[in-house]
Amino acid sequence: TIAQVPVLLRKRRASFIVSSNLDIQASESLLARIVPGLAALLRYRREHLPHDLAAGLSVAAVTVPVSIAHAQLAGFDPVVGLHASVLPLVAYALFGTSRQLIVGTGAAGAAIVASALVPLAAGDAALYQSLSVVLAFFVGLLCIAGRYLRLGALAEFLSRPILVGFMNGVALSVVLGQLGALFGFSIDAGGILPRLAEFLQRLPQTHAPTLVIGLASLGLLFAWPRAWSRVQTLAESPNSL
C-alpha cells in the first residue's frame, strides 16, 4: 500500500548504508594488507607531525652520509648512496608493517656486492651497474619467496661463532678498503691479505694533508660523545664549575 512506501524506502536506505559501510571496511582491510603505510597515513594525526619531522631529520643526518660511504664501499658513485638512503625508506614506509625496523644500507651487504661483482665486471662501470641491478632483483625475489616459505627459521641454525666470524671478516674488509682513502691513495687489490700487502707497499705514497684531516675527523668522532656528556654534566650542575 501507499502507507508502506516510506517504510520500504527507509529499509532500503538503511540496507544500502550498511552495504556501503561493509564495502568501505573491506576496501580499507584490503588496503591495509597491501599498502599498510598508506592506510596508516590516511588516519594520520597532525599533532604527531613535529615529532615525526624531528625524527626524520635525525635519521637523515645519520643515514645519508653512511649510505654514501656504503655506496663507495660497494663500488658505486656517491649519488647511488644518496638514492639508496631515500627511495627504500619511502617504499618501506608504504609497504612495511613494523614501526621499529630500521631500513638502510649496510657495510656487510656493500662488501658482499663488491666481492661478488667486481670480478665479473672486470672494470666495466656500466656492466657493474647492470649486474648490481640484476643481483638486487633476484635477492628481492628470494626474500619474497623466503617470506612466504617461512625460511626465517633457518637463521636459528646459524651458530654464534659463524655470525661473529662473518661480521669480523666484513669489518676487516671494510677497514682495509678505507685505509687507502684515509692515507690518500687507492687500493685496487681484492681480498684481505692482498689489500694489506698493497697498503704496506704504498705507504710511502701517503698524502699528509689527507691523513691529518682523516685522523682529526676520527679523533672528533671518538672524543665528541665524552665531551658532550661532560658538557651536559656541567650544565646540569652549575656548582661544579
PDB file of N, CA and C in Angstrom, residues 96-200:
ATOM      1  N   GLY A  96      55.813  -1.477   4.382  1.00  0.00           N
ATOM      2  CA  GLY A  96      56.290  -2.145   5.585  1.00  0.00           C
ATOM      3  C   GLY A  96      55.218  -2.230   6.648  1.00  0.00           C
ATOM      4  N   THR A  97      55.440  -3.084   7.625  1.00  0.00           N
ATOM      5  CA  THR A  97      54.467  -3.301   8.696  1.00  0.00           C
ATOM      6  C   THR A  97      55.029  -3.012  10.082  1.00  0.00           C
ATOM      7  N   SER A  98      56.334  -2.788  10.196  1.00  0.00           N
ATOM      8  CA  SER A  98      56.936  -2.562  11.508  1.00  0.00           C
ATOM      9  C   SER A  98      57.326  -1.099  11.658  1.00  0.00           C
ATOM     10  N   ARG A  99      57.025  -0.529  12.820  1.00  0.00           N
ATOM     11  CA  ARG A  99      57.418   0.845  13.118  1.00  0.00           C
ATOM     12  C   ARG A  99      58.794   0.922  13.750  1.00  0.00           C
ATOM     13  N   GLN A 100      59.357  -0.203  14.158  1.00  0.00           N
ATOM     14  CA  GLN A 100      60.657  -0.214  14.818  1.00  0.00           C
ATOM     15  C   GLN A 100      61.791  -0.664  13.902  1.00  0.00           C
ATOM     16  N   LEU A 101      61.489  -1.307  12.784  1.00  0.00           N
ATOM     17  CA  LEU A 101      62.532  -1.837  11.909  1.00  0.00           C
ATOM     18  C   LEU A 101      63.289  -0.703  11.230  1.00  0.00           C
ATOM     19  N   ILE A 102      64.602  -0.778  11.233  1.00  0.00           N
ATOM     20  CA  ILE A 102      65.457   0.217  10.594  1.00  0.00           C
ATOM     21  C   ILE A 102      65.819  -0.288   9.205  1.00  0.00           C
ATOM     22  N   VAL A 103      65.538   0.516   8.196  1.00  0.00           N
ATOM     23  CA  VAL A 103      65.801   0.147   6.805  1.00  0.00           C
ATOM     24  C   VAL A 103      66.894   1.055   6.267  1.00  0.00           C
ATOM     25  N   GLY A 104      67.915   0.472   5.681  1.00  0.00           N
ATOM     26  CA  GLY A 104      69.000   1.269   5.127  1.00  0.00           C
ATOM     27  C   GLY A 104      70.095   0.383   4.586  1.00  0.00           C
ATOM     28  N   THR A 105      71.148   1.017   4.117  1.00  0.00           N
ATOM     29  CA  THR A 105      72.288   0.275   3.585  1.00  0.00           C
ATOM     30  C   THR A 105      73.115  -0.298   4.728  1.00  0.00           C
ATOM     31  N   GLY A 106      73.965  -1.267   4.388  1.00  0.00           N
ATOM     32  CA  GLY A 106      74.809  -1.899   5.388  1.00  0.00           C
ATOM     33  C   GLY A 106      76.183  -2.201   4.836  1.00  0.00           C
ATOM     34  N   ALA A 107      77.173  -2.151   5.708  1.00  0.00           N
ATOM     35  CA  ALA A 107      78.540  -2.418   5.270  1.00  0.00           C
ATOM     36  C   ALA A 107      78.704  -3.866   4.810  1.00  0.00           C
ATOM     37  N   ALA A 108      78.012  -4.791   5.483  1.00  0.00           N
ATOM     38  CA  ALA A 108      78.129  -6.195   5.099  1.00  0.00           C
ATOM     39  C   ALA A 108      77.592  -6.423   3.692  1.00  0.00           C
ATOM     40  N   GLY A 109      76.400  -5.875   3.397  1.00  0.00           N
ATOM     41  CA  GLY A 109      75.846  -6.026   2.055  1.00  0.00           C
ATOM     42  C   GLY A 109      76.702  -5.366   0.992  1.00  0.00           C
ATOM     43  N   ALA A 110      77.251  -4.187   1.300  1.00  0.00           N
ATOM     44  CA  ALA A 110      78.112  -3.496   0.336  1.00  0.00           C
ATOM     45  C   ALA A 110      79.368  -4.304   0.042  1.00  0.00           C
ATOM     46  N   ALA A 111      79.977  -4.871   1.083  1.00  0.00           N
ATOM     47  CA  ALA A 111      81.182  -5.672   0.882  1.00  0.00           C
ATOM     48  C   ALA A 111      80.890  -6.934   0.074  1.00  0.00           C
ATOM     49  N   ILE A 112      79.745  -7.568   0.333  1.00  0.00           N
ATOM     50  CA  ILE A 112      79.387  -8.775  -0.408  1.00  0.00           C
ATOM     51  C   ILE A 112      79.127  -8.460  -1.878  1.00  0.00           C
ATOM     52  N   VAL A 113      78.422  -7.336  -2.132  1.00  0.00           N
ATOM     53  CA  VAL A 113      78.160  -6.936  -3.519  1.00  0.00           C
ATOM     54  C   VAL A 113      79.466  -6.688  -4.258  1.00  0.00           C
ATOM     55  N   ALA A 114      80.372  -5.963  -3.628  1.00  0.00           N
ATOM     56  CA  ALA A 114      81.641  -5.659  -4.279  1.00  0.00           C
ATOM     57  C   ALA A 114      82.451  -6.932  -4.554  1.00  0.00           C
ATOM     58  N   SER A 115      82.519  -7.823  -3.571  1.00  0.00           N
ATOM     59  CA  SER A 115      83.310  -9.041  -3.755  1.00  0.00           C
ATOM     60  C   SER A 115      82.715  -9.961  -4.808  1.00  0.00           C
ATOM     61  N   ALA A 116      81.389  -9.917  -4.991  1.00  0.00           N
ATOM     62  CA  ALA A 116      80.745 -10.794  -5.971  1.00  0.00           C
ATOM     63  C   ALA A 116      80.778 -10.224  -7.381  1.00  0.00           C
ATOM     64  N   LEU A 117      80.674  -8.900  -7.517  1.00  0.00           N
ATOM     65  CA  LEU A 117      80.510  -8.311  -8.842  1.00  0.00           C
ATOM     66  C   LEU A 117      81.790  -7.756  -9.443  1.00  0.00           C
ATOM     67  N   VAL A 118      82.754  -7.368  -8.622  1.00  0.00           N
ATOM     68  CA  VAL A 118      83.993  -6.794  -9.172  1.00  0.00           C
ATOM     69  C   VAL A 118      84.693  -7.766 -10.112  1.00  0.00           C
ATOM     70  N   PRO A 119      84.841  -9.056  -9.766  1.00  0.00           N
ATOM     71  CA  PRO A 119      85.485  -9.969 -10.728  1.00  0.00           C
ATOM     72  C   PRO A 119      84.677 -10.149 -12.017  1.00  0.00           C
ATOM     73  N   LEU A 120      83.357 -10.089 -11.932  1.00  0.00           N
ATOM     74  CA  LEU A 120      82.531 -10.287 -13.119  1.00  0.00           C
ATOM     75  C   LEU A 120      82.535  -9.066 -14.026  1.00  0.00           C
ATOM     76  N   ALA A 121      82.559  -7.870 -13.427  1.00  0.00           N
ATOM     77  CA  ALA A 121      82.513  -6.640 -14.230  1.00  0.00           C
ATOM     78  C   ALA A 121      83.825  -6.358 -14.932  1.00  0.00           C
ATOM     79  N   ALA A 122      84.941  -6.778 -14.346  1.00  0.00           N
ATOM     80  CA  ALA A 122      86.265  -6.608 -14.964  1.00  0.00           C
ATOM     81  C   ALA A 122      86.546  -5.145 -15.314  1.00  0.00           C
ATOM     82  N   GLY A 123      86.181  -4.246 -14.401  1.00  0.00           N
ATOM     83  CA  GLY A 123      86.484  -2.836 -14.599  1.00  0.00           C
ATOM     84  C   GLY A 123      85.496  -2.065 -15.442  1.00  0.00           C
ATOM     85  N   ASP A 124      84.465  -2.696 -15.971  1.00  0.00           N
ATOM     86  CA  ASP A 124      83.456  -2.021 -16.792  1.00  0.00           C
ATOM     87  C   ASP A 124      82.374  -1.453 -15.862  1.00  0.00           C
ATOM     88  N   ALA A 125      82.306  -0.095 -15.744  1.00  0.00           N
ATOM     89  CA  ALA A 125      81.371   0.529 -14.816  1.00  0.00           C
ATOM     90  C   ALA A 125      79.917   0.278 -15.221  1.00  0.00           C
ATOM     91  N   ALA A 126      79.625   0.347 -16.524  1.00  0.00           N
ATOM     92  CA  ALA A 126      78.246   0.119 -16.978  1.00  0.00           C
ATOM     93  C   ALA A 126      77.812  -1.318 -16.698  1.00  0.00           C
ATOM     94  N   LEU A 127      78.700  -2.275 -16.965  1.00  0.00           N
ATOM     95  CA  LEU A 127      78.385  -3.674 -16.682  1.00  0.00           C
ATOM     96  C   LEU A 127      78.222  -3.903 -15.184  1.00  0.00           C
ATOM     97  N   TYR A 128      79.017  -3.219 -14.392  1.00  0.00           N
ATOM     98  CA  TYR A 128      78.926  -3.360 -12.936  1.00  0.00           C
ATOM     99  C   TYR A 128      77.554  -2.908 -12.443  1.00  0.00           C
ATOM    100  N   GLN A 129      77.069  -1.781 -12.961  1.00  0.00           N
ATOM    101  CA  GLN A 129      75.754  -1.303 -12.556  1.00  0.00           C
ATOM    102  C   GLN A 129      74.642  -2.249 -13.011  1.00  0.00           C
ATOM    103  N   SER A 130      74.779  -2.770 -14.230  1.00  0.00           N
ATOM    104  CA  SER A 130      73.767  -3.704 -14.731  1.00  0.00           C
ATOM    105  C   SER A 130      73.735  -4.973 -13.886  1.00  0.00           C
ATOM    106  N   LEU A 131      74.897  -5.489 -13.548  1.00  0.00           N
ATOM    107  CA  LEU A 131      74.953  -6.685 -12.715  1.00  0.00           C
ATOM    108  C   LEU A 131      74.377  -6.422 -11.324  1.00  0.00           C
ATOM    109  N   SER A 132      74.608  -5.242 -10.793  1.00  0.00           N
ATOM    110  CA  SER A 132      74.073  -4.922  -9.470  1.00  0.00           C
ATOM    111  C   SER A 132      72.547  -4.851  -9.501  1.00  0.00           C
ATOM    112  N   VAL A 133      71.979  -4.332 -10.587  1.00  0.00           N
ATOM    113  CA  VAL A 133      70.523  -4.287 -10.706  1.00  0.00           C
ATOM    114  C   VAL A 133      69.946  -5.705 -10.756  1.00  0.00           C
ATOM    115  N   VAL A 134      70.581  -6.577 -11.551  1.00  0.00           N
ATOM    116  CA  VAL A 134      70.120  -7.965 -11.646  1.00  0.00           C
ATOM    117  C   VAL A 134      70.246  -8.660 -10.295  1.00  0.00           C
ATOM    118  N   LEU A 135      71.374  -8.420  -9.615  1.00  0.00           N
ATOM    119  CA  LEU A 135      71.578  -9.029  -8.297  1.00  0.00           C
ATOM    120  C   LEU A 135      70.512  -8.567  -7.306  1.00  0.00           C
ATOM    121  N   ALA A 136      70.235  -7.269  -7.275  1.00  0.00           N
ATOM    122  CA  ALA A 136      69.219  -6.753  -6.363  1.00  0.00           C
ATOM    123  C   ALA A 136      67.840  -7.332  -6.682  1.00  0.00           C
ATOM    124  N   PHE A 137      67.538  -7.498  -7.977  1.00  0.00           N
ATOM    125  CA  PHE A 137      66.242  -8.052  -8.367  1.00  0.00           C
ATOM    126  C   PHE A 137      66.083  -9.484  -7.868  1.00  0.00           C
ATOM    127  N   PHE A 138      67.098 -10.307  -8.064  1.00  0.00           N
ATOM    128  CA  PHE A 138      66.987 -11.700  -7.643  1.00  0.00           C
ATOM    129  C   PHE A 138      67.027 -11.837  -6.124  1.00  0.00           C
ATOM    130  N   VAL A 139      67.784 -10.981  -5.453  1.00  0.00           N
ATOM    131  CA  VAL A 139      67.774 -11.008  -3.989  1.00  0.00           C
ATOM    132  C   VAL A 139      66.388 -10.660  -3.464  1.00  0.00           C
ATOM    133  N   GLY A 140      65.739  -9.664  -4.100  1.00  0.00           N
ATOM    134  CA  GLY A 140      64.378  -9.326  -3.711  1.00  0.00           C
ATOM    135  C   GLY A 140      63.417 -10.477  -3.916  1.00  0.00           C
ATOM    136  N   LEU A 141      63.531 -11.169  -5.050  1.00  0.00           N
ATOM    137  CA  LEU A 141      62.673 -12.326  -5.296  1.00  0.00           C
ATOM    138  C   LEU A 141      62.893 -13.421  -4.259  1.00  0.00           C
ATOM    139  N   LEU A 142      64.156 -13.664  -3.916  1.00  0.00           N
ATOM    140  CA  LEU A 142      64.451 -14.689  -2.917  1.00  0.00           C
ATOM    141  C   LEU A 142      63.909 -14.295  -1.543  1.00  0.00           C
ATOM    142  N   CYS A 143      63.988 -13.005  -1.220  1.00  0.00           N
ATOM    143  CA  CYS A 143      63.440 -12.556   0.065  1.00  0.00           C
ATOM    144  C   CYS A 143      61.927 -12.721   0.113  1.00  0.00           C
ATOM    145  N   ILE A 144      61.252 -12.412  -0.995  1.00  0.00           N
ATOM    146  CA  ILE A 144      59.798 -12.584  -1.034  1.00  0.00           C
ATOM    147  C   ILE A 144      59.439 -14.061  -0.931  1.00  0.00           C
ATOM    148  N   ALA A 145      60.184 -14.904  -1.662  1.00  0.00           N
ATOM    149  CA  ALA A 145      59.929 -16.341  -1.581  1.00  0.00           C
ATOM    150  C   ALA A 145      60.199 -16.873  -0.178  1.00  0.00           C
ATOM    151  N   GLY A 146      61.271 -16.398   0.455  1.00  0.00           N
ATOM    152  CA  GLY A 146      61.579 -16.821   1.816  1.00  0.00           C
ATOM    153  C   GLY A 146      60.527 -16.408   2.814  1.00  0.00           C
ATOM    154  N   ARG A 147      59.893 -15.249   2.549  1.00  0.00           N
ATOM    155  CA  ARG A 147      58.835 -14.805   3.453  1.00  0.00           C
ATOM    156  C   ARG A 147      57.632 -15.737   3.380  1.00  0.00           C
ATOM    157  N   TYR A 148      57.247 -16.128   2.171  1.00  0.00           N
ATOM    158  CA  TYR A 148      56.076 -16.995   2.026  1.00  0.00           C
ATOM    159  C   TYR A 148      56.384 -18.438   2.420  1.00  0.00           C
ATOM    160  N   LEU A 149      57.639 -18.852   2.270  1.00  0.00           N
ATOM    161  CA  LEU A 149      58.020 -20.203   2.670  1.00  0.00           C
ATOM    162  C   LEU A 149      58.450 -20.278   4.129  1.00  0.00           C
ATOM    163  N   ARG A 150      58.452 -19.117   4.796  1.00  0.00           N
ATOM    164  CA  ARG A 150      58.820 -19.037   6.218  1.00  0.00           C
ATOM    165  C   ARG A 150      60.205 -19.635   6.468  1.00  0.00           C
ATOM    166  N   LEU A 151      61.178 -19.152   5.693  1.00  0.00           N
ATOM    167  CA  LEU A 151      62.542 -19.647   5.824  1.00  0.00           C
ATOM    168  C   LEU A 151      63.343 -18.891   6.882  1.00  0.00           C
ATOM    169  N   GLY A 152      62.710 -17.934   7.559  1.00  0.00           N
ATOM    170  CA  GLY A 152      63.428 -17.203   8.596  1.00  0.00           C
ATOM    171  C   GLY A 152      63.882 -18.096   9.731  1.00  0.00           C
ATOM    172  N   ALA A 153      63.209 -19.231   9.904  1.00  0.00           N
ATOM    173  CA  ALA A 153      63.613 -20.149  10.973  1.00  0.00           C
ATOM    174  C   ALA A 153      64.982 -20.744  10.735  1.00  0.00           C
ATOM    175  N   LEU A 154      65.453 -20.726   9.475  1.00  0.00           N
ATOM    176  CA  LEU A 154      66.787 -21.270   9.197  1.00  0.00           C
ATOM    177  C   LEU A 154      67.884 -20.478   9.889  1.00  0.00           C
ATOM    178  N   ALA A 155      67.616 -19.199  10.189  1.00  0.00           N
ATOM    179  CA  ALA A 155      68.632 -18.388  10.863  1.00  0.00           C
ATOM    180  C   ALA A 155      68.938 -18.915  12.262  1.00  0.00           C
ATOM    181  N   GLU A 156      67.999 -19.655  12.840  1.00  0.00           N
ATOM    182  CA  GLU A 156      68.232 -20.218  14.168  1.00  0.00           C
ATOM    183  C   GLU A 156      69.325 -21.281  14.153  1.00  0.00           C
ATOM    184  N   PHE A 157      69.598 -21.866  12.973  1.00  0.00           N
ATOM    185  CA  PHE A 157      70.612 -22.917  12.887  1.00  0.00           C
ATOM    186  C   PHE A 157      72.014 -22.355  12.669  1.00  0.00           C
ATOM    187  N   LEU A 158      72.132 -21.032  12.481  1.00  0.00           N
ATOM    188  CA  LEU A 158      73.456 -20.419  12.336  1.00  0.00           C
ATOM    189  C   LEU A 158      74.034 -20.178  13.722  1.00  0.00           C
ATOM    190  N   SER A 159      75.141 -20.804  13.997  1.00  0.00           N
ATOM    191  CA  SER A 159      75.732 -20.672  15.323  1.00  0.00           C
ATOM    192  C   SER A 159      76.352 -19.289  15.498  1.00  0.00           C
ATOM    193  N   ARG A 160      76.502 -18.894  16.739  1.00  0.00           N
ATOM    194  CA  ARG A 160      77.065 -17.575  17.040  1.00  0.00           C
ATOM    195  C   ARG A 160      78.500 -17.426  16.532  1.00  0.00           C
ATOM    196  N   PRO A 161      79.379 -18.446  16.656  1.00  0.00           N
ATOM    197  CA  PRO A 161      80.740 -18.292  16.104  1.00  0.00           C
ATOM    198  C   PRO A 161      80.741 -17.996  14.601  1.00  0.00           C
ATOM    199  N   ILE A 162      79.807 -18.597  13.847  1.00  0.00           N
ATOM    200  CA  ILE A 162      79.758 -18.325  12.410  1.00  0.00           C
ATOM    201  C   ILE A 162      79.382 -16.871  12.150  1.00  0.00           C
ATOM    202  N   LEU A 163      78.383 -16.374  12.878  1.00  0.00           N
ATOM    203  CA  LEU A 163      77.949 -14.995  12.689  1.00  0.00           C
ATOM    204  C   LEU A 163      79.036 -14.013  13.115  1.00  0.00           C
ATOM    205  N   VAL A 164      79.701 -14.301  14.232  1.00  0.00           N
ATOM    206  CA  VAL A 164      80.767 -13.414  14.706  1.00  0.00           C
ATOM    207  C   VAL A 164      81.936 -13.411  13.726  1.00  0.00           C
ATOM    208  N   GLY A 165      82.288 -14.604  13.211  1.00  0.00           N
ATOM    209  CA  GLY A 165      83.366 -14.667  12.225  1.00  0.00           C
ATOM    210  C   GLY A 165      83.027 -13.917  10.948  1.00  0.00           C
ATOM    211  N   PHE A 166      81.782 -14.045  10.517  1.00  0.00           N
ATOM    212  CA  PHE A 166      81.367 -13.327   9.306  1.00  0.00           C
ATOM    213  C   PHE A 166      81.449 -11.817   9.507  1.00  0.00           C
ATOM    214  N   MET A 167      80.930 -11.321  10.626  1.00  0.00           N
ATOM    215  CA  MET A 167      80.955  -9.883  10.879  1.00  0.00           C
ATOM    216  C   MET A 167      82.380  -9.372  11.065  1.00  0.00           C
ATOM    217  N   ASN A 168      83.240 -10.148  11.700  1.00  0.00           N
ATOM    218  CA  ASN A 168      84.632  -9.730  11.848  1.00  0.00           C
ATOM    219  C   ASN A 168      85.337  -9.681  10.498  1.00  0.00           C
ATOM    220  N   GLY A 169      85.046 -10.656   9.629  1.00  0.00           N
ATOM    221  CA  GLY A 169      85.633 -10.626   8.288  1.00  0.00           C
ATOM    222  C   GLY A 169      85.161  -9.423   7.490  1.00  0.00           C
ATOM    223  N   VAL A 170      83.878  -9.103   7.601  1.00  0.00           N
ATOM    224  CA  VAL A 170      83.354  -7.914   6.922  1.00  0.00           C
ATOM    225  C   VAL A 170      84.014  -6.655   7.468  1.00  0.00           C
ATOM    226  N   ALA A 171      84.178  -6.596   8.805  1.00  0.00           N
ATOM    227  CA  ALA A 171      84.814  -5.426   9.408  1.00  0.00           C
ATOM    228  C   ALA A 171      86.245  -5.252   8.909  1.00  0.00           C
ATOM    229  N   LEU A 172      86.998  -6.340   8.830  1.00  0.00           N
ATOM    230  CA  LEU A 172      88.367  -6.257   8.316  1.00  0.00           C
ATOM    231  C   LEU A 172      88.388  -5.808   6.860  1.00  0.00           C
ATOM    232  N   SER A 173      87.467  -6.320   6.068  1.00  0.00           N
ATOM    233  CA  SER A 173      87.402  -5.926   4.663  1.00  0.00           C
ATOM    234  C   SER A 173      87.070  -4.448   4.522  1.00  0.00           C
ATOM    235  N   VAL A 174      86.136  -3.951   5.351  1.00  0.00           N
ATOM    236  CA  VAL A 174      85.770  -2.536   5.294  1.00  0.00           C
ATOM    237  C   VAL A 174      86.937  -1.650   5.722  1.00  0.00           C
ATOM    238  N   VAL A 175      87.606  -2.038   6.798  1.00  0.00           N
ATOM    239  CA  VAL A 175      88.729  -1.237   7.295  1.00  0.00           C
ATOM    240  C   VAL A 175      89.843  -1.157   6.258  1.00  0.00           C
ATOM    241  N   LEU A 176      90.205  -2.300   5.674  1.00  0.00           N
ATOM    242  CA  LEU A 176      91.259  -2.292   4.664  1.00  0.00           C
ATOM    243  C   LEU A 176      90.826  -1.531   3.415  1.00  0.00           C
ATOM    244  N   GLY A 177      89.537  -1.568   3.099  1.00  0.00           N
ATOM    245  CA  GLY A 177      89.068  -0.828   1.939  1.00  0.00           C
ATOM    246  C   GLY A 177      89.111   0.670   2.133  1.00  0.00           C
ATOM    247  N   GLN A 178      89.014   1.124   3.404  1.00  0.00           N
ATOM    248  CA  GLN A 178      89.008   2.560   3.688  1.00  0.00           C
ATOM    249  C   GLN A 178      90.367   3.093   4.117  1.00  0.00           C
ATOM    250  N   LEU A 179      91.319   2.224   4.367  1.00  0.00           N
ATOM    251  CA  LEU A 179      92.641   2.701   4.768  1.00  0.00           C
ATOM    252  C   LEU A 179      93.300   3.507   3.654  1.00  0.00           C
ATOM    253  N   GLY A 180      93.114   3.070   2.410  1.00  0.00           N
ATOM    254  CA  GLY A 180      93.698   3.804   1.296  1.00  0.00           C
ATOM    255  C   GLY A 180      93.156   5.222   1.212  1.00  0.00           C
ATOM    256  N   ALA A 181      91.838   5.379   1.381  1.00  0.00           N
ATOM    257  CA  ALA A 181      91.238   6.719   1.356  1.00  0.00           C
ATOM    258  C   ALA A 181      91.734   7.561   2.528  1.00  0.00           C
ATOM    259  N   LEU A 182      91.973   6.933   3.681  1.00  0.00           N
ATOM    260  CA  LEU A 182      92.466   7.671   4.836  1.00  0.00           C
ATOM    261  C   LEU A 182      93.882   8.186   4.614  1.00  0.00           C
ATOM    262  N   PHE A 183      94.718   7.389   3.948  1.00  0.00           N
ATOM    263  CA  PHE A 183      96.116   7.766   3.724  1.00  0.00           C
ATOM    264  C   PHE A 183      96.324   8.497   2.400  1.00  0.00           C
ATOM    265  N   GLY A 184      95.288   8.632   1.583  1.00  0.00           N
ATOM    266  CA  GLY A 184      95.394   9.440   0.386  1.00  0.00           C
ATOM    267  C   GLY A 184      95.825   8.711  -0.857  1.00  0.00           C
ATOM    268  N   PHE A 185      95.639   7.388  -0.900  1.00  0.00           N
ATOM    269  CA  PHE A 185      95.925   6.640  -2.131  1.00  0.00           C
ATOM    270  C   PHE A 185      94.890   5.534  -2.277  1.00  0.00           C
ATOM    271  N   SER A 186      94.826   4.957  -3.464  1.00  0.00           N
ATOM    272  CA  SER A 186      93.819   3.935  -3.754  1.00  0.00           C
ATOM    273  C   SER A 186      94.418   2.546  -3.598  1.00  0.00           C
ATOM    274  N   ILE A 187      93.559   1.610  -3.176  1.00  0.00           N
ATOM    275  CA  ILE A 187      93.944   0.203  -3.060  1.00  0.00           C
ATOM    276  C   ILE A 187      93.060  -0.579  -4.017  1.00  0.00           C
ATOM    277  N   ASP A 188      93.678  -1.209  -5.001  1.00  0.00           N
ATOM    278  CA  ASP A 188      92.928  -1.877  -6.063  1.00  0.00           C
ATOM    279  C   ASP A 188      92.848  -3.387  -5.895  1.00  0.00           C
ATOM    280  N   ALA A 189      93.612  -3.956  -4.979  1.00  0.00           N
ATOM    281  CA  ALA A 189      93.631  -5.405  -4.825  1.00  0.00           C
ATOM    282  C   ALA A 189      92.348  -5.888  -4.176  1.00  0.00           C
ATOM    283  N   GLY A 190      92.025  -7.149  -4.398  1.00  0.00           N
ATOM    284  CA  GLY A 190      90.874  -7.776  -3.779  1.00  0.00           C
ATOM    285  C   GLY A 190      91.311  -8.779  -2.733  1.00  0.00           C
ATOM    286  N   GLY A 191      90.480  -8.979  -1.712  1.00  0.00           N
ATOM    287  CA  GLY A 191      90.844  -9.901  -0.647  1.00  0.00           C
ATOM    288  C   GLY A 191      91.573  -9.180   0.481  1.00  0.00           C
ATOM    289  N   ILE A 192      91.558  -9.788   1.647  1.00  0.00           N
ATOM    290  CA  ILE A 192      92.123  -9.135   2.826  1.00  0.00           C
ATOM    291  C   ILE A 192      93.651  -9.088   2.768  1.00  0.00           C
ATOM    292  N   LEU A 193      94.277 -10.234   2.546  1.00  0.00           N
ATOM    293  CA  LEU A 193      95.742 -10.260   2.527  1.00  0.00           C
ATOM    294  C   LEU A 193      96.325  -9.461   1.359  1.00  0.00           C
ATOM    295  N   PRO A 194      95.806  -9.574   0.130  1.00  0.00           N
ATOM    296  CA  PRO A 194      96.343  -8.727  -0.951  1.00  0.00           C
ATOM    297  C   PRO A 194      96.156  -7.239  -0.682  1.00  0.00           C
ATOM    298  N   ARG A 195      95.032  -6.844  -0.095  1.00  0.00           N
ATOM    299  CA  ARG A 195      94.843  -5.432   0.235  1.00  0.00           C
ATOM    300  C   ARG A 195      95.839  -4.966   1.281  1.00  0.00           C
ATOM    301  N   LEU A 196      96.078  -5.796   2.273  1.00  0.00           N
ATOM    302  CA  LEU A 196      97.037  -5.438   3.307  1.00  0.00           C
ATOM    303  C   LEU A 196      98.434  -5.299   2.716  1.00  0.00           C
ATOM    304  N   ALA A 197      98.810  -6.221   1.844  1.00  0.00           N
ATOM    305  CA  ALA A 197     100.130  -6.140   1.207  1.00  0.00           C
ATOM    306  C   ALA A 197     100.256  -4.889   0.346  1.00  0.00           C
ATOM    307  N   GLU A 198      99.227  -4.572  -0.439  1.00  0.00           N
ATOM    308  CA  GLU A 198      99.276  -3.370  -1.272  1.00  0.00           C
ATOM    309  C   GLU A 198      99.310  -2.110  -0.410  1.00  0.00           C
ATOM    310  N   PHE A 199      98.590  -2.115   0.714  1.00  0.00           N
ATOM    311  CA  PHE A 199      98.619  -0.967   1.609  1.00  0.00           C
ATOM    312  C   PHE A 199     100.022  -0.724   2.153  1.00  0.00           C
ATOM    313  N   LEU A 200     100.693  -1.780   2.560  1.00  0.00           N
ATOM    314  CA  LEU A 200     102.050  -1.631   3.081  1.00  0.00           C
ATOM    315  C   LEU A 200     103.012  -1.157   1.995  1.00  0.00           C
TER     316      LEU A 200
END
